Short mmCIF file of C-alpha atoms in Angstrom, two decimals:
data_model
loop_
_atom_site.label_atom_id
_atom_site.label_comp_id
_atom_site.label_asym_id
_atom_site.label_seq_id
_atom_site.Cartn_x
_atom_site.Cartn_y
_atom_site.Cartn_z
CA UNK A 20 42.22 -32.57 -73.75
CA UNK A 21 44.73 -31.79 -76.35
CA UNK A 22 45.71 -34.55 -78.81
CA UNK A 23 49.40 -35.54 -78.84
CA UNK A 24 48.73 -36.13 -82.51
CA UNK A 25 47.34 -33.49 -83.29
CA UNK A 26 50.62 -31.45 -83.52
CA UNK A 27 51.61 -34.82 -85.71
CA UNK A 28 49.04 -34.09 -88.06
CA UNK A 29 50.72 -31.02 -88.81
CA UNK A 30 53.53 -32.89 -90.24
CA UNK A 31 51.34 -36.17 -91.70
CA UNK A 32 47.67 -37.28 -91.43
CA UNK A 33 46.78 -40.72 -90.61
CA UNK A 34 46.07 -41.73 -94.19
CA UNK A 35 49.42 -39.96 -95.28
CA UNK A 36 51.27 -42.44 -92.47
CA UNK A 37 49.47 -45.04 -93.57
CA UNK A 38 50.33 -45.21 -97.13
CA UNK A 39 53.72 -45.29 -96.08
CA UNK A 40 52.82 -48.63 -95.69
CA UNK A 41 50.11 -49.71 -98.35
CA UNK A 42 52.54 -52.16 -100.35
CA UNK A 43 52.64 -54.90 -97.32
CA UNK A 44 49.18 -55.40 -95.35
CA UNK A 45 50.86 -56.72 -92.81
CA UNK A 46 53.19 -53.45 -92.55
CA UNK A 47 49.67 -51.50 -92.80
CA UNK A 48 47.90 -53.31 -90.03
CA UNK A 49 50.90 -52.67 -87.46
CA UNK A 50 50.75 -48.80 -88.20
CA UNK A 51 46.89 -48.84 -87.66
CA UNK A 52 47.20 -50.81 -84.88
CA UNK A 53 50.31 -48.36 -83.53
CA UNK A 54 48.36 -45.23 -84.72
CA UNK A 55 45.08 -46.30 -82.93
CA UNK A 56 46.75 -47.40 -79.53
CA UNK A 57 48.86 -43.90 -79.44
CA UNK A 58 45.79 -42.06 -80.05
CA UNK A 59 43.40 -44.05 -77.89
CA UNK A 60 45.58 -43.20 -74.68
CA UNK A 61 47.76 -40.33 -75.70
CA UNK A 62 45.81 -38.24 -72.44
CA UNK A 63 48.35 -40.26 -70.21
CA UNK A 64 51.62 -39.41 -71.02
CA UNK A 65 50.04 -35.65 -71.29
CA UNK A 66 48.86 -36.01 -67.49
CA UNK A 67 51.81 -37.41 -66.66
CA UNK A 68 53.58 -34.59 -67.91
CA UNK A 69 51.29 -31.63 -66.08
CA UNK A 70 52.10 -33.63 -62.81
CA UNK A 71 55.78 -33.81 -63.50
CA UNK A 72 56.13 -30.36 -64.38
CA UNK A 73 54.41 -29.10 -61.78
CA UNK A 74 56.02 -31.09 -58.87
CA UNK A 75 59.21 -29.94 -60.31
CA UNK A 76 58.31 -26.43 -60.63
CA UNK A 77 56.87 -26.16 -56.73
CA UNK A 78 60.22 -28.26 -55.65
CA UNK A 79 61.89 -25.56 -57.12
CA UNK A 80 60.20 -22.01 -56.30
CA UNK A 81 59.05 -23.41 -52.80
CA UNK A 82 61.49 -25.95 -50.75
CA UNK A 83 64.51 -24.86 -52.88
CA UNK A 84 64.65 -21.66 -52.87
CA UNK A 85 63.80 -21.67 -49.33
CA UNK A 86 67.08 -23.25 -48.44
CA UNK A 87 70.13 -21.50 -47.55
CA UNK A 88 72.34 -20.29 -49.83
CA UNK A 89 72.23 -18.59 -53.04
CA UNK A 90 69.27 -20.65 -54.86
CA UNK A 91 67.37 -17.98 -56.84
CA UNK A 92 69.62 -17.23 -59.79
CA UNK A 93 68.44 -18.00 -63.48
CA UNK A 94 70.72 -20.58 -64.04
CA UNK A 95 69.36 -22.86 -60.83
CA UNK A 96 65.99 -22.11 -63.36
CA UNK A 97 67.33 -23.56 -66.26
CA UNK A 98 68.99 -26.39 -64.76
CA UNK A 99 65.48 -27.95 -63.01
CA UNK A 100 63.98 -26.57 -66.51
CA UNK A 101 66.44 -28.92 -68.24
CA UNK A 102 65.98 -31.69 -65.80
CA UNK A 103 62.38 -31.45 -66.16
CA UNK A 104 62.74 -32.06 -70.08
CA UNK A 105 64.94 -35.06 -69.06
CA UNK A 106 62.08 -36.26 -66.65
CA UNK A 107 59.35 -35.67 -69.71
CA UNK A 108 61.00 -36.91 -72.75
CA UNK A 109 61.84 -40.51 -70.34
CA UNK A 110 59.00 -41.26 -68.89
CA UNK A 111 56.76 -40.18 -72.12
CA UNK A 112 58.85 -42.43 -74.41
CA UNK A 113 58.89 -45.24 -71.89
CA UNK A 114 54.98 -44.87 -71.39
CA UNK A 115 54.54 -44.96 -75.46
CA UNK A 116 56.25 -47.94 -75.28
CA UNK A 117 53.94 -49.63 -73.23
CA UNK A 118 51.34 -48.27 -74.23
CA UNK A 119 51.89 -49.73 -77.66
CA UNK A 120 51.40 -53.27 -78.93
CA UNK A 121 54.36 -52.95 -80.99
CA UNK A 122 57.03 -50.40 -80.03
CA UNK A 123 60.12 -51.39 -82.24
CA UNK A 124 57.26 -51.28 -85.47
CA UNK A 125 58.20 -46.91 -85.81
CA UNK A 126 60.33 -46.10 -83.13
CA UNK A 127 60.44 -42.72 -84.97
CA UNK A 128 56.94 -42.12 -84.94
CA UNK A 129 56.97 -42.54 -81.18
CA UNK A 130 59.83 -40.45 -80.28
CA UNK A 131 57.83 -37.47 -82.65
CA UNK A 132 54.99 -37.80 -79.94
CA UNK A 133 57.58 -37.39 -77.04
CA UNK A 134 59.40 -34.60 -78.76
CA UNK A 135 55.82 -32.96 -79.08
CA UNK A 136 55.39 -33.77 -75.09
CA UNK A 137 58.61 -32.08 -74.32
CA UNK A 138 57.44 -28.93 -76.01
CA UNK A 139 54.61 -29.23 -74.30
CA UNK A 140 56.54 -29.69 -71.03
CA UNK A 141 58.98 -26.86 -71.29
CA UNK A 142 55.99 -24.50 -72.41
CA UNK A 143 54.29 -25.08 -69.33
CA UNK A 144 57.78 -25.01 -67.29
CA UNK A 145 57.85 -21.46 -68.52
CA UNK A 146 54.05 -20.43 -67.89
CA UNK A 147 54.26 -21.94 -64.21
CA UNK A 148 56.97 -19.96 -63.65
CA UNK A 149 55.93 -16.86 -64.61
CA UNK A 150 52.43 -17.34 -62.59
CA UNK A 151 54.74 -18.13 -59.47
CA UNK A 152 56.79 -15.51 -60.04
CA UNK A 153 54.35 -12.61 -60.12
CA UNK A 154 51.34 -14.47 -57.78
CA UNK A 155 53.69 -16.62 -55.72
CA UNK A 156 56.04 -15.71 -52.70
CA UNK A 157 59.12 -17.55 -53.76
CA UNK A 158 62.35 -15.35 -53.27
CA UNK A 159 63.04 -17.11 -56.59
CA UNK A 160 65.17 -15.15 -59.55
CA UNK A 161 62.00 -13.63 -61.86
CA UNK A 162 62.50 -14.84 -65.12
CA UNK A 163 60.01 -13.48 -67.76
CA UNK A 164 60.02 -12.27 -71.44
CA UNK A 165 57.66 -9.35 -70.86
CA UNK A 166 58.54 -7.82 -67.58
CA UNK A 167 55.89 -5.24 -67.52
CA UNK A 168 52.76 -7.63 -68.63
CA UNK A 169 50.45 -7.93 -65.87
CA UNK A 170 48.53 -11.53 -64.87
#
């Protein structure tokens, strides 16, 4: 499973977070405890996102573009790519709020994790697409960087 804060660690470790906090214990002791509750059930919010991407990509390439009209252009795409990131960066921000004994402690530090989720999101967004496009039989616009790779 990847680790949401793993892509965090990039930016900080744990200890570097941490000393952010090492003149007030109590301070200290809210980070741990926010640090340890994000990365005890940081799988959730990336399942959540899988399913939500997903759903909205077969929505789109399947019972969309199977309705009448004119459906399959790029920016019909972009919009349920867009609205998908809406979806994501919501629901991932309102689960890391839950999920966490103390929410308001580093707001910032939680919306980092959902920013990471949303990249996450639209970088699958983009891979499903391409696998529909050149496995699936949607009439849908194809929309790829390298038009002459093969899958």
């Amino acid at each position: 499973m990847i680790n949401l804060l793993t892509v965090l660690t990039w930016f900080t470790s744990k200890k570097e977070y941490l000393s952010n906090y090492a003149d007030n214990e109590s301070a200290k002791k809210a980070a741990t405890r926010l640090w340890n509750a994000i990365d005890s059930s940081d799988w959730i919010p990336f399942v959540i996102m899988i399913i939500l991407t997903v759903a909205i990509c077969l929505w789109y390439f399947f019972p969309y573009n199977n309705e009448p009209g004119r459906h399959y252009h790029p920016k019909h795409w972009a919009k349920f790519g867009v609205v998908n990131l809406i979806l994501v960066f919501i629901t991932t921000l309102g689960l890391c709020c839950i999920l966490t004994p103390n929410p308001s402690f580093d707001i910032w530090f939680l919306v980092k994790i959902v920013i990471a989720n949303t990249f996450y999101a639209l970088v699958l967004y983009y891979a499903i697409s391409n696998i529909i496009n050149r496995k699936g039989k949607s009439n849908a616009y194809p929309w790829y960087i390298f038009k002459n790779a093969r899958i």
